[in-house]
Amino acid sequence: LWKLMDTYEPNDPESIQKSFARHLEYSLACTRFNFTMEDAYRAAGLVLRDRLLESLNDTNDYYRKMDVKRGYYLSAEYLIGRHMQNAIANLDLEQPFKEAFIGLGMELEELFHEEADPALGNGGLGRLAACFLDSMATLSLPCWGYGIRYSYGMFKQEIQNGRQVECPDFWIGDGCPFEIPRPDITYPVRLYGEVTHGEDEKGNWCVNWVGGEIVQAMAYDNPIPGFDTYNTNNLRLWRACPSKEFDLDMFSAAAYADSVESRRKAEDLSAVLYPNDATYEGKELRLRQQYFFVSASLQDLLRDFIKRPNYKWSELPEKVAVQMNDTHPTIAVAEMMRLLVDVMHVHWEEAWDLTTKCLNYTNHTVMPEALEKWPVEMIERMLPRHLQIIGELNLRWIKDLQKKYGDHSPVISALSIFEEGDIKKIRMGNLAIMGANKVNGVAAIHTEIIKKETFPEFYKYCCDIGKPDKIVNMTNGVTPRRWVHCANPALSAIFTKYLGSHEWLTDMTKLKGMLKFKEDSKLHSEWMEMKRECKAKLAAFVKEKCDLDIDQDALIDIQIKRIHEYKRQLMNILYVIHRYQELKKKSPGEREKTQKRVVLIGGKAASAYVNAKIIIKLISNVGKVINKDPDTSKYLKVAFVPNYCVSAAQVMIPASDISEHISTAGTEASGTSNMKFVMNGGLIVGTMDGANIEIREECGEDTMFIFGCLEHQVADIAAKAKSGHYPIDSRLQAVFQAIRNGDFSHGEPEAQAEFCSLVDRLCNIQAAGTWDGDKYLVISDFPSFIDAQARVDATYADKAKWCKLSIQAASSMAKFSTDRTIKEYAEVIWGVKPAVRPLED
Ligand SMILES: CCc1ccc([C@H](C)CC(=O)N[C@@H]2O[C@H](CO)[C@@H](O)[C@H](O)[C@H]2O)cc1
């Protein structure tokens, strides 16, 4: 059987066609003469699934045989995007698949479009997790991801009359060929109930968590193929199922409704992704979701560990490393202790030693409103044993601190896991740092802010105990497979042609080889042709989504990311109004000389985020005025692109000339779309914030149009404003006036009121830097923003210079590949080494 089984799926076009036809018939019950494009996509997906599954199993067997140290990434979100194109590329099947389907009269692109975009995440954090999975596999690192299989992902965004409308995203629809249900892998997860103490059968004193409700966590495996390797890792997502499919005795009793109720209640757990991406909402279901996937994941990885012949608990940190993606999985600190102490009967001290050696924590935001603090009473009700454990941990922690800093040092209350107050809370950030081996920020400036402003007492404590390197920096990255090779095949072809191989795709330092051609006219013409192709695709996309015709020779200016006041989409649209007013002032002749611009803004607002939704409305209404103004529409177009998601990003990002990363200095932890744009030859208008700073260092100052105050200046500006010194540039005054005049309200009183409230709050001078005023310093950064945009126009007028800068920047982005980022995590934090699976195994 083994000989038969080995590599049983040949990859020549004909075998692929056969396998396709077989799945059409035997898996989908279609006949080979009548099937829809969606059927074709599904059958093709199953052809790939067979190969992915084979590789996943063989890879996992290899890891087990080699008894390697494993890494586990715990994330409540994975924005994985469409699978098919990426799977074909990473399995190195592009050629045979292309030939096979051309032979069947189908373009691969047609199939790709049939796939639902699994949006199991909100934004940056979720997409980073997905890029990490791709790099962990490509580096042949024995690392798996764990998460939640939400039935409803990130809502679909429709724009109706300029306003965001959220629509449920039932992405699973008729099933996803790229996931494998594992009814053989389920774990019980208890919630609520109470804790009893007593003697077990052997007379040992033990703690029992009883009662409450049990939910079954069932695994769904999503193979993650690496590029240019035979290794395929796994993303194991948990779905909540009722513990007893059907409680027959309940069935007999007239409590039928209850059994259905308990089924619904159980399934609720993994039903919906919470659509907020930077504001903590203490919803109980959210905490249940977090504990649910953390418990199932830790049970699963510990089961794998104890499967190893004559395992010893002391070996756990040598065989297991866990990364907590922000505080969302931080209940893992207490759950690991419960499983080790209560279930595996490991002594408390050893259990704590093992826990703090295995767990690690990544912080992704310094926004106070995003830091999770769960009410003690909620934890007490839902997770009574965990509250006991956290209480005990904090007791010992405080004792340590008192020994070091004295009983009444203010440090104690700052470092305590508990936040006192009328509602006592558990600070998940403090618990995460306390329970972690390593803590990291996601960009150099962000990690410094964590040390100095967000957790200064913790950093000082680490230094005091001689562990200053407990907090390390891991600058984010993106995977070049999806964001260059799949999103921009024309650019990928240029790199491979000029560099002589596609090695750059697994080692982006090779792109430096392009620099010697950066002023080469032949490359320039190919480069500009590539950009033209991307712009043509974008034009078709914008026509379809916004019913707007855009001039492909215009400068394409894009800002796509979650709508949030700190990301300052408002400043972008205020500038567009200013640019419009300047155009209107000009004579037709003068207008002819101006740089044509198309400004595209896209992103979802958290459903309860009122100000963000008003900003979307303002952008939509401004577009309606400008785009049909005969004086200006030839020179300036602006549109809000609906339903920004991974697949939309793959169409928009390759087409940019300029992209906006204009957050107030010190607010954007890193940003990752900035990296994707520059890798595709786009240049940045940005502030000295997040990873913009490091991109500028790598690519050269002349490739970025920087403006605005620096992080350390923010507090001064706010202080000056308090004393009334916060001047408003006259050009911005003119913009505010136009808004107040109702120029962009289309006679909608509600919109007019909303727009004016936005402007009024900005102009509440004394309150600048606070929520009652211009919290994110739009007014004080506006003049230099105008200057930066003028520099863009001037530079863009010199096409050869622009092209040179574009090539220079795109060829200098090696640092921002997640291969570099993950290599650092593996070496500095996890101590996990590549385990390259040999084919013949
Ligand atoms: C509790 C609600 C909630 C949900 C998600 C989050 C995320 C941490 C927000 C997020 O996505 N942060 C982004 O993470 C990216 C990856 O590191 C960074 O590049 C972005 O700068 C950061 O905003 C915070 C709070």
PDB file of C-alpha atoms in Angstrom, residues 478-676:
ATOM      1  CA  VAL A 478       4.599  40.832   4.538  1.00  0.00           C
ATOM      2  CA  THR A 479       4.905  37.719   2.358  1.00  0.00           C
ATOM      3  CA  PRO A 480       6.280  38.477  -1.138  1.00  0.00           C
ATOM      4  CA  ARG A 481       4.535  35.363  -2.486  1.00  0.00           C
ATOM      5  CA  ARG A 482       1.006  36.776  -2.186  1.00  0.00           C
ATOM      6  CA  TRP A 483       1.847  40.490  -2.280  1.00  0.00           C
ATOM      7  CA  VAL A 484       4.278  40.519  -5.232  1.00  0.00           C
ATOM      8  CA  HIS A 485       4.235  37.197  -7.101  1.00  0.00           C
ATOM      9  CA  CYS A 486       0.443  36.573  -6.987  1.00  0.00           C
ATOM     10  CA  ALA A 487      -0.791  40.191  -6.864  1.00  0.00           C
ATOM     11  CA  ASN A 488       1.614  41.511  -9.523  1.00  0.00           C
ATOM     12  CA  PRO A 489       2.771  38.729 -11.891  1.00  0.00           C
ATOM     13  CA  ALA A 490       4.131  41.344 -14.338  1.00  0.00           C
ATOM     14  CA  LEU A 491       6.494  42.744 -11.704  1.00  0.00           C
ATOM     15  CA  SER A 492       7.425  39.231 -10.583  1.00  0.00           C
ATOM     16  CA  ALA A 493       8.366  38.417 -14.185  1.00  0.00           C
ATOM     17  CA  ILE A 494      10.561  41.548 -14.418  1.00  0.00           C
ATOM     18  CA  PHE A 495      12.449  40.633 -11.238  1.00  0.00           C
ATOM     19  CA  THR A 496      12.949  37.025 -12.327  1.00  0.00           C
ATOM     20  CA  LYS A 497      14.103  38.104 -15.776  1.00  0.00           C
ATOM     21  CA  TYR A 498      16.619  40.711 -14.602  1.00  0.00           C
ATOM     22  CA  LEU A 499      17.868  38.618 -11.693  1.00  0.00           C
ATOM     23  CA  GLY A 500      17.978  35.392 -13.689  1.00  0.00           C
ATOM     24  CA  SER A 501      15.937  33.296 -11.242  1.00  0.00           C
ATOM     25  CA  HIS A 502      13.016  33.542  -8.829  1.00  0.00           C
ATOM     26  CA  GLU A 503      15.350  33.076  -5.866  1.00  0.00           C
ATOM     27  CA  TRP A 504      14.356  36.614  -4.810  1.00  0.00           C
ATOM     28  CA  LEU A 505      11.011  35.135  -3.809  1.00  0.00           C
ATOM     29  CA  THR A 506      12.609  33.297  -0.890  1.00  0.00           C
ATOM     30  CA  ASP A 507      15.523  35.701  -0.410  1.00  0.00           C
ATOM     31  CA  MET A 508      14.532  39.281  -1.120  1.00  0.00           C
ATOM     32  CA  THR A 509      18.077  40.552  -0.510  1.00  0.00           C
ATOM     33  CA  LYS A 510      18.619  39.343  -4.078  1.00  0.00           C
ATOM     34  CA  LEU A 511      16.470  42.278  -5.248  1.00  0.00           C
ATOM     35  CA  LYS A 512      19.398  44.552  -4.540  1.00  0.00           C
ATOM     36  CA  GLY A 513      20.633  43.211  -7.869  1.00  0.00           C
ATOM     37  CA  MET A 514      18.028  45.448  -9.543  1.00  0.00           C
ATOM     38  CA  LEU A 515      19.653  48.668  -8.294  1.00  0.00           C
ATOM     39  CA  LYS A 516      22.268  48.671 -10.990  1.00  0.00           C
ATOM     40  CA  PHE A 517      19.452  48.854 -13.554  1.00  0.00           C
ATOM     41  CA  LYS A 518      17.529  51.669 -11.798  1.00  0.00           C
ATOM     42  CA  GLU A 519      18.377  54.208 -14.476  1.00  0.00           C
ATOM     43  CA  ASP A 520      18.277  51.711 -17.332  1.00  0.00           C
ATOM     44  CA  SER A 521      15.828  53.001 -19.966  1.00  0.00           C
ATOM     45  CA  LYS A 522      14.846  49.476 -21.090  1.00  0.00           C
ATOM     46  CA  LEU A 523      13.916  48.550 -17.546  1.00  0.00           C
ATOM     47  CA  HIS A 524      12.156  51.898 -17.209  1.00  0.00           C
ATOM     48  CA  SER A 525       9.900  51.148 -20.157  1.00  0.00           C
ATOM     49  CA  GLU A 526       9.150  47.615 -18.888  1.00  0.00           C
ATOM     50  CA  TRP A 527       8.543  49.001 -15.392  1.00  0.00           C
ATOM     51  CA  MET A 528       6.141  51.663 -16.616  1.00  0.00           C
ATOM     52  CA  GLU A 529       4.409  49.075 -18.802  1.00  0.00           C
ATOM     53  CA  MET A 530       3.967  46.906 -15.684  1.00  0.00           C
ATOM     54  CA  LYS A 531       2.457  49.863 -13.813  1.00  0.00           C
ATOM     55  CA  ARG A 532       0.177  50.644 -16.766  1.00  0.00           C
ATOM     56  CA  GLU A 533      -1.104  47.035 -16.767  1.00  0.00           C
ATOM     57  CA  CYS A 534      -1.792  47.245 -13.035  1.00  0.00           C
ATOM     58  CA  LYS A 535      -3.605  50.559 -13.495  1.00  0.00           C
ATOM     59  CA  ALA A 536      -5.750  49.086 -16.266  1.00  0.00           C
ATOM     60  CA  LYS A 537      -6.837  46.272 -13.904  1.00  0.00           C
ATOM     61  CA  LEU A 538      -7.506  48.889 -11.205  1.00  0.00           C
ATOM     62  CA  ALA A 539      -9.595  51.000 -13.600  1.00  0.00           C
ATOM     63  CA  ALA A 540     -11.798  47.982 -14.392  1.00  0.00           C
ATOM     64  CA  PHE A 541     -12.087  47.232 -10.662  1.00  0.00           C
ATOM     65  CA  VAL A 542     -13.039  50.834  -9.757  1.00  0.00           C
ATOM     66  CA  LYS A 543     -15.548  50.901 -12.607  1.00  0.00           C
ATOM     67  CA  GLU A 544     -17.149  47.700 -11.267  1.00  0.00           C
ATOM     68  CA  LYS A 545     -17.137  48.721  -7.581  1.00  0.00           C
ATOM     69  CA  CYS A 546     -17.680  52.480  -7.752  1.00  0.00           C
ATOM     70  CA  ASP A 547     -19.101  52.955 -11.264  1.00  0.00           C
ATOM     71  CA  LEU A 548     -16.370  55.545 -11.810  1.00  0.00           C
ATOM     72  CA  ASP A 549     -14.129  55.973 -14.830  1.00  0.00           C
ATOM     73  CA  ILE A 550     -10.587  56.840 -13.840  1.00  0.00           C
ATOM     74  CA  ASP A 551      -7.801  58.219 -16.026  1.00  0.00           C
ATOM     75  CA  GLN A 552      -5.032  55.638 -16.086  1.00  0.00           C
ATOM     76  CA  ASP A 553      -2.437  58.323 -16.815  1.00  0.00           C
ATOM     77  CA  ALA A 554      -3.331  60.163 -13.629  1.00  0.00           C
ATOM     78  CA  LEU A 555      -1.245  59.827 -10.474  1.00  0.00           C
ATOM     79  CA  ILE A 556      -2.972  57.069  -8.499  1.00  0.00           C
ATOM     80  CA  ASP A 557      -3.090  57.988  -4.786  1.00  0.00           C
ATOM     81  CA  ILE A 558      -4.411  55.273  -2.448  1.00  0.00           C
ATOM     82  CA  GLN A 559      -5.209  55.037   1.260  1.00  0.00           C
ATOM     83  CA  ILE A 560      -6.629  51.605   2.193  1.00  0.00           C
ATOM     84  CA  LYS A 561      -6.773  50.414   5.802  1.00  0.00           C
ATOM     85  CA  ARG A 562      -9.342  50.289   8.631  1.00  0.00           C
ATOM     86  CA  ILE A 563     -11.063  53.623   9.137  1.00  0.00           C
ATOM     87  CA  HIS A 564      -9.796  55.073  12.374  1.00  0.00           C
ATOM     88  CA  GLU A 565      -9.285  58.674  13.518  1.00  0.00           C
ATOM     89  CA  TYR A 566      -5.597  58.046  14.333  1.00  0.00           C
ATOM     90  CA  LYS A 567      -5.017  56.856  10.724  1.00  0.00           C
ATOM     91  CA  ARG A 568      -6.346  60.320   9.648  1.00  0.00           C
ATOM     92  CA  GLN A 569      -8.398  59.482   6.575  1.00  0.00           C
ATOM     93  CA  LEU A 570     -10.076  62.783   7.555  1.00  0.00           C
ATOM     94  CA  MET A 571      -6.864  64.744   6.855  1.00  0.00           C
ATOM     95  CA  ASN A 572      -6.650  63.028   3.453  1.00  0.00           C
ATOM     96  CA  ILE A 573     -10.163  64.082   2.394  1.00  0.00           C
ATOM     97  CA  LEU A 574      -9.673  67.617   3.799  1.00  0.00           C
ATOM     98  CA  TYR A 575      -6.596  67.867   1.558  1.00  0.00           C
ATOM     99  CA  VAL A 576      -8.630  66.643  -1.447  1.00  0.00           C
ATOM    100  CA  ILE A 577     -11.132  69.457  -0.801  1.00  0.00           C
ATOM    101  CA  HIS A 578      -8.218  71.927  -0.627  1.00  0.00           C
ATOM    102  CA  ARG A 579      -6.830  70.561  -3.937  1.00  0.00           C
ATOM    103  CA  TYR A 580     -10.291  70.921  -5.460  1.00  0.00           C
ATOM    104  CA  GLN A 581     -10.589  74.510  -4.259  1.00  0.00           C
ATOM    105  CA  GLU A 582      -7.154  75.294  -5.716  1.00  0.00           C
ATOM    106  CA  LEU A 583      -8.243  73.774  -9.063  1.00  0.00           C
ATOM    107  CA  LYS A 584     -11.429  75.820  -9.065  1.00  0.00           C
ATOM    108  CA  LYS A 585      -9.406  79.003  -8.537  1.00  0.00           C
ATOM    109  CA  LYS A 586      -7.243  78.223 -11.578  1.00  0.00           C
ATOM    110  CA  SER A 587      -7.971  79.182 -15.187  1.00  0.00           C
ATOM    111  CA  PRO A 588      -8.647  76.275 -17.594  1.00  0.00           C
ATOM    112  CA  GLY A 589      -5.147  76.806 -19.035  1.00  0.00           C
ATOM    113  CA  GLU A 590      -3.524  76.607 -15.667  1.00  0.00           C
ATOM    114  CA  ARG A 591      -5.537  73.515 -14.786  1.00  0.00           C
ATOM    115  CA  GLU A 592      -4.109  71.796 -17.863  1.00  0.00           C
ATOM    116  CA  LYS A 593      -0.665  72.102 -16.264  1.00  0.00           C
ATOM    117  CA  THR A 594      -1.686  70.564 -12.959  1.00  0.00           C
ATOM    118  CA  GLN A 595      -0.919  66.917 -12.114  1.00  0.00           C
ATOM    119  CA  LYS A 596      -4.009  64.772 -12.644  1.00  0.00           C
ATOM    120  CA  ARG A 597      -4.843  62.729  -9.548  1.00  0.00           C
ATOM    121  CA  VAL A 598      -7.137  59.890  -8.684  1.00  0.00           C
ATOM    122  CA  VAL A 599      -7.591  59.544  -4.924  1.00  0.00           C
ATOM    123  CA  LEU A 600      -8.955  56.219  -3.715  1.00  0.00           C
ATOM    124  CA  ILE A 601      -9.825  55.621  -0.084  1.00  0.00           C
ATOM    125  CA  GLY A 602     -11.128  52.337   1.300  1.00  0.00           C
ATOM    126  CA  GLY A 603     -11.583  50.550   4.607  1.00  0.00           C
ATOM    127  CA  LYS A 604     -14.168  49.265   7.043  1.00  0.00           C
ATOM    128  CA  ALA A 605     -15.275  51.089  10.179  1.00  0.00           C
ATOM    129  CA  ALA A 606     -16.065  49.098  13.313  1.00  0.00           C
ATOM    130  CA  SER A 607     -19.869  48.884  13.322  1.00  0.00           C
ATOM    131  CA  ALA A 608     -20.247  51.003  16.470  1.00  0.00           C
ATOM    132  CA  TYR A 609     -17.590  53.590  15.524  1.00  0.00           C
ATOM    133  CA  VAL A 610     -19.706  56.689  14.776  1.00  0.00           C
ATOM    134  CA  ASN A 611     -16.933  59.135  13.828  1.00  0.00           C
ATOM    135  CA  ALA A 612     -15.351  56.651  11.442  1.00  0.00           C
ATOM    136  CA  LYS A 613     -18.706  56.211   9.708  1.00  0.00           C
ATOM    137  CA  ILE A 614     -19.127  59.982   9.350  1.00  0.00           C
ATOM    138  CA  ILE A 615     -15.692  60.125   7.710  1.00  0.00           C
ATOM    139  CA  ILE A 616     -16.827  57.495   5.166  1.00  0.00           C
ATOM    140  CA  LYS A 617     -19.922  59.580   4.443  1.00  0.00           C
ATOM    141  CA  LEU A 618     -17.847  62.740   3.997  1.00  0.00           C
ATOM    142  CA  ILE A 619     -15.485  60.992   1.552  1.00  0.00           C
ATOM    143  CA  SER A 620     -18.448  59.652  -0.451  1.00  0.00           C
ATOM    144  CA  ASN A 621     -20.172  63.059  -0.561  1.00  0.00           C
ATOM    145  CA  VAL A 622     -16.994  64.938  -1.515  1.00  0.00           C
ATOM    146  CA  GLY A 623     -16.485  62.450  -4.330  1.00  0.00           C
ATOM    147  CA  LYS A 624     -19.989  63.036  -5.634  1.00  0.00           C
ATOM    148  CA  VAL A 625     -19.287  66.794  -5.915  1.00  0.00           C
ATOM    149  CA  ILE A 626     -15.767  66.686  -7.323  1.00  0.00           C
ATOM    150  CA  ASN A 627     -16.187  63.810  -9.781  1.00  0.00           C
ATOM    151  CA  LYS A 628     -18.990  65.471 -11.693  1.00  0.00           C
ATOM    152  CA  ASP A 629     -17.662  69.021 -11.593  1.00  0.00           C
ATOM    153  CA  PRO A 630     -16.870  69.765 -15.246  1.00  0.00           C
ATOM    154  CA  ASP A 631     -14.167  72.256 -14.206  1.00  0.00           C
ATOM    155  CA  THR A 632     -12.203  69.708 -12.252  1.00  0.00           C
ATOM    156  CA  SER A 633     -13.278  66.117 -13.001  1.00  0.00           C
ATOM    157  CA  LYS A 634     -10.561  65.774 -15.655  1.00  0.00           C
ATOM    158  CA  TYR A 635      -7.876  66.658 -13.110  1.00  0.00           C
ATOM    159  CA  LEU A 636      -9.155  65.238  -9.883  1.00  0.00           C
ATOM    160  CA  LYS A 637     -11.279  62.231  -9.007  1.00  0.00           C
ATOM    161  CA  VAL A 638     -11.931  60.804  -5.538  1.00  0.00           C
ATOM    162  CA  ALA A 639     -13.818  57.693  -4.586  1.00  0.00           C
ATOM    163  CA  PHE A 640     -14.521  55.517  -1.561  1.00  0.00           C
ATOM    164  CA  VAL A 641     -13.907  51.919  -2.644  1.00  0.00           C
ATOM    165  CA  PRO A 642     -16.386  49.618  -0.811  1.00  0.00           C
ATOM    166  CA  ASN A 643     -15.653  46.363   0.970  1.00  0.00           C
ATOM    167  CA  TYR A 644     -11.872  46.642   1.269  1.00  0.00           C
ATOM    168  CA  CYS A 645     -10.505  43.150   1.894  1.00  0.00           C
ATOM    169  CA  VAL A 646      -7.497  40.981   0.994  1.00  0.00           C
ATOM    170  CA  SER A 647      -8.577  40.266  -2.583  1.00  0.00           C
ATOM    171  CA  ALA A 648      -9.382  43.970  -3.187  1.00  0.00           C
ATOM    172  CA  ALA A 649      -5.938  44.871  -1.844  1.00  0.00           C
ATOM    173  CA  GLN A 650      -4.329  42.460  -4.324  1.00  0.00           C
ATOM    174  CA  VAL A 651      -5.896  44.451  -7.190  1.00  0.00           C
ATOM    175  CA  MET A 652      -5.388  47.966  -5.796  1.00  0.00           C
ATOM    176  CA  ILE A 653      -1.886  47.844  -4.264  1.00  0.00           C
ATOM    177  CA  PRO A 654       0.085  47.038  -7.472  1.00  0.00           C
ATOM    178  CA  ALA A 655      -1.487  50.092  -9.206  1.00  0.00           C
ATOM    179  CA  SER A 656      -0.466  52.856  -6.774  1.00  0.00           C
ATOM    180  CA  ASP A 657       1.958  55.665  -7.543  1.00  0.00           C
ATOM    181  CA  ILE A 658       1.446  57.095  -4.090  1.00  0.00           C
ATOM    182  CA  SER A 659      -0.049  55.578  -0.939  1.00  0.00           C
ATOM    183  CA  GLU A 660      -0.931  57.414   2.249  1.00  0.00           C
ATOM    184  CA  HIS A 661       0.351  56.299   5.683  1.00  0.00           C
ATOM    185  CA  ILE A 662      -0.365  59.447   7.564  1.00  0.00           C
ATOM    186  CA  SER A 663      -1.107  58.447  11.167  1.00  0.00           C
ATOM    187  CA  THR A 664      -0.153  60.887  13.939  1.00  0.00           C
ATOM    188  CA  ALA A 665       3.400  60.054  15.007  1.00  0.00           C
ATOM    189  CA  GLY A 666       3.374  57.450  17.786  1.00  0.00           C
ATOM    190  CA  THR A 667      -0.049  55.950  16.997  1.00  0.00           C
ATOM    191  CA  GLU A 668       0.423  53.336  14.222  1.00  0.00           C
ATOM    192  CA  ALA A 669       2.376  50.451  15.770  1.00  0.00           C
ATOM    193  CA  SER A 670       3.834  49.457  12.423  1.00  0.00           C
ATOM    194  CA  GLY A 671       1.488  49.303   9.454  1.00  0.00           C
ATOM    195  CA  THR A 672       1.977  46.592   6.830  1.00  0.00           C
ATOM    196  CA  SER A 673       0.155  47.929   3.760  1.00  0.00           C
ATOM    197  CA  ASN A 674       2.970  50.510   3.554  1.00  0.00           C
ATOM    198  CA  MET A 675       5.351  47.582   2.888  1.00  0.00           C
ATOM    199  CA  LYS A 676       3.064  46.001   0.262  1.00  0.00           C
TER     200      LYS A 676
END
